CSV table of C-alpha atoms in Angstrom, one decimal:
chain,number,residue,atom,x,y,z
I,1,MET,CA,0.1,-0.1,0.1
I,2,SER,CA,1.3,3.5,-1.2
I,3,ARG,CA,0.4,6.6,0.1
I,4,VAL,CA,-0.1,9.4,-2.9
I,5,VAL,CA,-0.8,13.4,-1.9
I,6,VAL,CA,-2.4,15.3,-4.2
I,7,ASP,CA,-2.2,18.9,-3.3
I,8,VAL,CA,-4.6,21.1,-4.9
I,9,MET,CA,-4.5,24.9,-4.5
I,10,PRO,CA,-5.6,27.8,-6.0
I,11,LYS,CA,-3.9,29.6,-9.1
I,12,GLN,CA,-1.9,32.8,-8.8
I,13,ALA,CA,-4.0,35.0,-10.8
I,14,ILE,CA,-6.6,33.7,-8.8
I,15,LEU,CA,-8.5,35.8,-5.9
I,16,ASP,CA,-8.3,33.6,-2.7
I,17,PRO,CA,-11.3,34.7,0.0
I,18,GLN,CA,-10.8,32.0,2.6
I,19,GLY,CA,-6.7,32.7,2.5
I,20,GLN,CA,-7.9,36.6,3.0
I,21,ALA,CA,-10.0,36.1,5.7
I,22,VAL,CA,-7.3,33.9,7.5
I,23,HIS,CA,-4.7,36.3,7.1
I,24,GLY,CA,-6.6,39.1,8.6
I,25,ALA,CA,-7.6,36.6,11.4
I,26,LEU,CA,-3.7,36.3,11.6
I,27,GLY,CA,-3.2,39.6,11.5
I,28,ARG,CA,-6.1,40.5,14.2
I,29,LEU,CA,-4.7,38.1,16.8
I,30,GLY,CA,-1.1,39.4,17.1
I,31,PHE,CA,0.6,36.8,14.7
I,32,ALA,CA,2.5,39.9,12.4
I,33,GLY,CA,4.8,39.3,9.5
I,34,ILE,CA,2.9,37.7,6.9
I,35,SER,CA,2.7,38.8,4.0
I,36,GLU,CA,0.2,36.2,2.3
I,37,VAL,CA,-2.1,33.4,3.0
I,38,ARG,CA,-3.0,30.6,0.7
I,39,LEU,CA,-5.6,27.7,1.5
I,40,GLY,CA,-6.2,24.6,-0.5
I,41,LYS,CA,-7.2,21.2,-0.5
I,42,ARG,CA,-4.5,18.4,0.7
I,43,PHE,CA,-5.8,14.9,-0.6
I,44,GLU,CA,-4.4,11.6,0.9
I,45,LEU,CA,-4.9,8.4,-1.3
I,46,GLU,CA,-3.9,5.0,-0.1
I,47,VAL,CA,-3.5,3.3,-3.0
I,48,ASP,CA,-3.5,-0.7,-3.2
I,49,GLY,CA,-0.8,-2.8,-4.0
I,50,GLU,CA,2.5,-1.8,-5.7
I,51,LEU,CA,2.7,2.0,-6.7
I,52,THR,CA,3.8,1.4,-10.7
I,53,GLU,CA,4.3,4.5,-13.3
I,54,GLU,CA,0.4,3.5,-14.7
I,55,ARG,CA,-0.9,3.6,-11.3
I,56,LEU,CA,0.2,6.9,-10.9
I,57,ALA,CA,-0.7,8.3,-13.9
I,58,GLU,CA,-4.0,7.1,-13.2
I,59,VAL,CA,-4.0,9.1,-10.1
I,60,ARG,CA,-2.8,11.9,-12.0
I,61,CYS,CA,-5.8,11.9,-14.3
I,62,ALA,CA,-8.2,11.7,-11.4
I,63,ALA,CA,-6.7,14.3,-9.9
I,64,GLU,CA,-7.3,16.4,-13.4
I,65,THR,CA,-10.4,15.4,-13.7
I,66,LEU,CA,-12.0,15.0,-10.2
I,67,LEU,CA,-9.9,16.6,-7.3
I,68,ALA,CA,-8.6,19.7,-9.1
I,69,ASN,CA,-10.8,22.6,-11.2
I,70,THR,CA,-7.6,22.9,-13.5
I,71,VAL,CA,-9.6,26.2,-14.8
I,72,ILE,CA,-9.1,27.8,-11.5
I,73,GLU,CA,-6.9,25.5,-9.7
I,74,ASP,CA,-3.1,23.9,-9.5
I,75,PHE,CA,-2.3,20.5,-8.3
I,76,THR,CA,0.6,18.5,-7.3
I,77,VAL,CA,0.8,14.7,-7.0
I,78,ARG,CA,3.7,13.2,-5.4
I,79,VAL,CA,4.0,10.0,-2.9
I,80,GLU,CA,4.7,9.6,0.5
I,81,ALA,CA,6.2,7.0,2.5
I,82,ALA,CA,2.8,5.5,4.0
I,83,GLY,CA,2.1,6.4,7.5
S,1,MET,CA,10.7,35.9,2.3
S,2,SER,CA,10.4,32.2,3.5
S,3,ARG,CA,7.0,30.2,2.3
S,4,VAL,CA,5.9,27.8,5.6
S,5,VAL,CA,3.2,25.2,4.7
S,6,VAL,CA,0.7,24.3,7.1
S,7,ASP,CA,-1.2,20.6,6.2
S,8,VAL,CA,-4.3,20.3,8.4
S,9,MET,CA,-5.6,16.5,8.2
S,10,PRO,CA,-8.2,14.8,10.1
S,11,LYS,CA,-7.2,12.5,12.9
S,12,GLN,CA,-7.3,9.1,11.8
S,13,ALA,CA,-9.6,8.4,14.8
S,14,ILE,CA,-12.0,10.8,13.2
S,15,LEU,CA,-15.1,9.8,10.3
S,16,ASP,CA,-14.1,11.7,7.2
S,17,PRO,CA,-17.2,12.3,5.0
S,18,GLN,CA,-15.3,14.5,2.5
S,19,GLY,CA,-13.0,11.9,2.3
S,20,GLN,CA,-15.4,8.8,2.1
S,21,ALA,CA,-17.4,10.9,-0.7
S,22,VAL,CA,-14.6,11.8,-3.0
S,23,HIS,CA,-13.9,7.9,-2.8
S,24,GLY,CA,-17.0,6.8,-3.5
S,25,ALA,CA,-16.8,9.1,-6.7
S,26,LEU,CA,-13.2,8.1,-7.5
S,27,GLY,CA,-14.6,4.4,-7.8
S,28,ARG,CA,-17.9,5.5,-9.6
S,29,LEU,CA,-15.6,7.2,-12.5
S,30,GLY,CA,-13.7,3.8,-12.9
S,31,PHE,CA,-10.5,4.5,-10.7
S,32,ALA,CA,-10.2,1.6,-8.9
S,33,GLY,CA,-7.7,0.1,-6.4
S,34,ILE,CA,-7.7,2.5,-4.1
S,35,SER,CA,-8.9,2.0,-0.5
S,36,GLU,CA,-9.1,4.9,1.2
S,37,VAL,CA,-9.4,9.0,0.6
S,38,ARG,CA,-8.8,11.5,3.4
S,39,LEU,CA,-9.3,15.0,2.6
S,40,GLY,CA,-7.7,17.9,5.0
S,41,LYS,CA,-6.3,21.8,4.2
S,42,ARG,CA,-2.9,22.9,2.9
S,43,PHE,CA,-2.1,26.6,4.4
S,44,GLU,CA,0.9,28.4,2.3
S,45,LEU,CA,2.1,31.3,4.7
S,46,GLU,CA,4.3,33.5,3.0
S,47,VAL,CA,6.4,35.2,6.1
S,48,ASP,CA,8.4,38.5,5.6
S,49,GLY,CA,12.4,38.8,6.4
S,50,GLU,CA,14.4,35.6,7.8
S,51,LEU,CA,12.4,32.8,9.1
S,52,THR,CA,14.5,32.4,12.5
S,53,GLU,CA,13.4,29.8,15.0
S,54,GLU,CA,11.6,32.1,16.8
S,55,ARG,CA,9.6,33.0,13.7
S,56,LEU,CA,8.7,29.5,12.5
S,57,ALA,CA,7.7,28.5,16.7
S,58,GLU,CA,5.4,31.5,16.3
S,59,VAL,CA,3.8,29.5,12.7
S,60,ARG,CA,3.6,27.1,15.2
S,61,CYS,CA,1.1,28.3,17.6
S,62,ALA,CA,-0.5,30.1,15.4
S,63,ALA,CA,-1.6,26.8,13.3
S,64,GLU,CA,-2.3,25.1,16.4
S,65,THR,CA,-4.3,28.4,18.2
S,66,LEU,CA,-6.3,29.0,14.8
S,67,LEU,CA,-5.6,26.8,11.4
S,68,ALA,CA,-6.2,23.4,12.8
S,69,ASN,CA,-9.1,22.3,15.3
S,70,THR,CA,-6.5,20.0,17.4
S,71,VAL,CA,-9.4,18.4,19.0
S,72,ILE,CA,-10.2,16.4,16.1
S,73,GLU,CA,-7.3,17.2,13.5
S,74,ASP,CA,-3.7,17.1,13.4
S,75,PHE,CA,-1.1,19.5,11.7
S,76,THR,CA,2.2,19.6,10.5
S,77,VAL,CA,4.6,22.4,10.0
S,78,ARG,CA,7.2,22.9,7.2
S,79,VAL,CA,9.5,25.1,5.3
S,80,GLU,CA,9.3,25.3,2.2
S,81,ALA,CA,11.3,27.0,-0.8
S,82,ALA,CA,9.6,30.1,-1.9
S,83,GLY,CA,7.9,29.4,-4.9
């Protein structure tokens, strides 16, 4: 079993109101010196069996079609040691 | 300027209905061989100036008090090369 992590973040050109809200809240709570916060999603997929290049390509395809909205979001796929 | 990434995931013992919904959707779309999906949040914080141990401890404190609900969520803080 392998763990594949898909990180989905709003594109740089896209406004991120959630991140801005967190940024504002950090400031009000006294955490200064942070110039920007962006908020995205982290998917952890437990993939059965051996993680071949083919399986990884499938996960990438799933990420592109289901997990991320590629019009407004960027995604990265990476393999992580299973926890 | 440094980028600090805070990953917030539901604790293993906590039910994750969002992740289960994604898992079900993946199955229906024909992506088999995935045994579990967990869905969490990824915060990217752009920290001004040099990232000292002190600044990083501040970010860790912010993550614990604002970004994660430590009753039901685990978080990790790590430094990433600024993009």
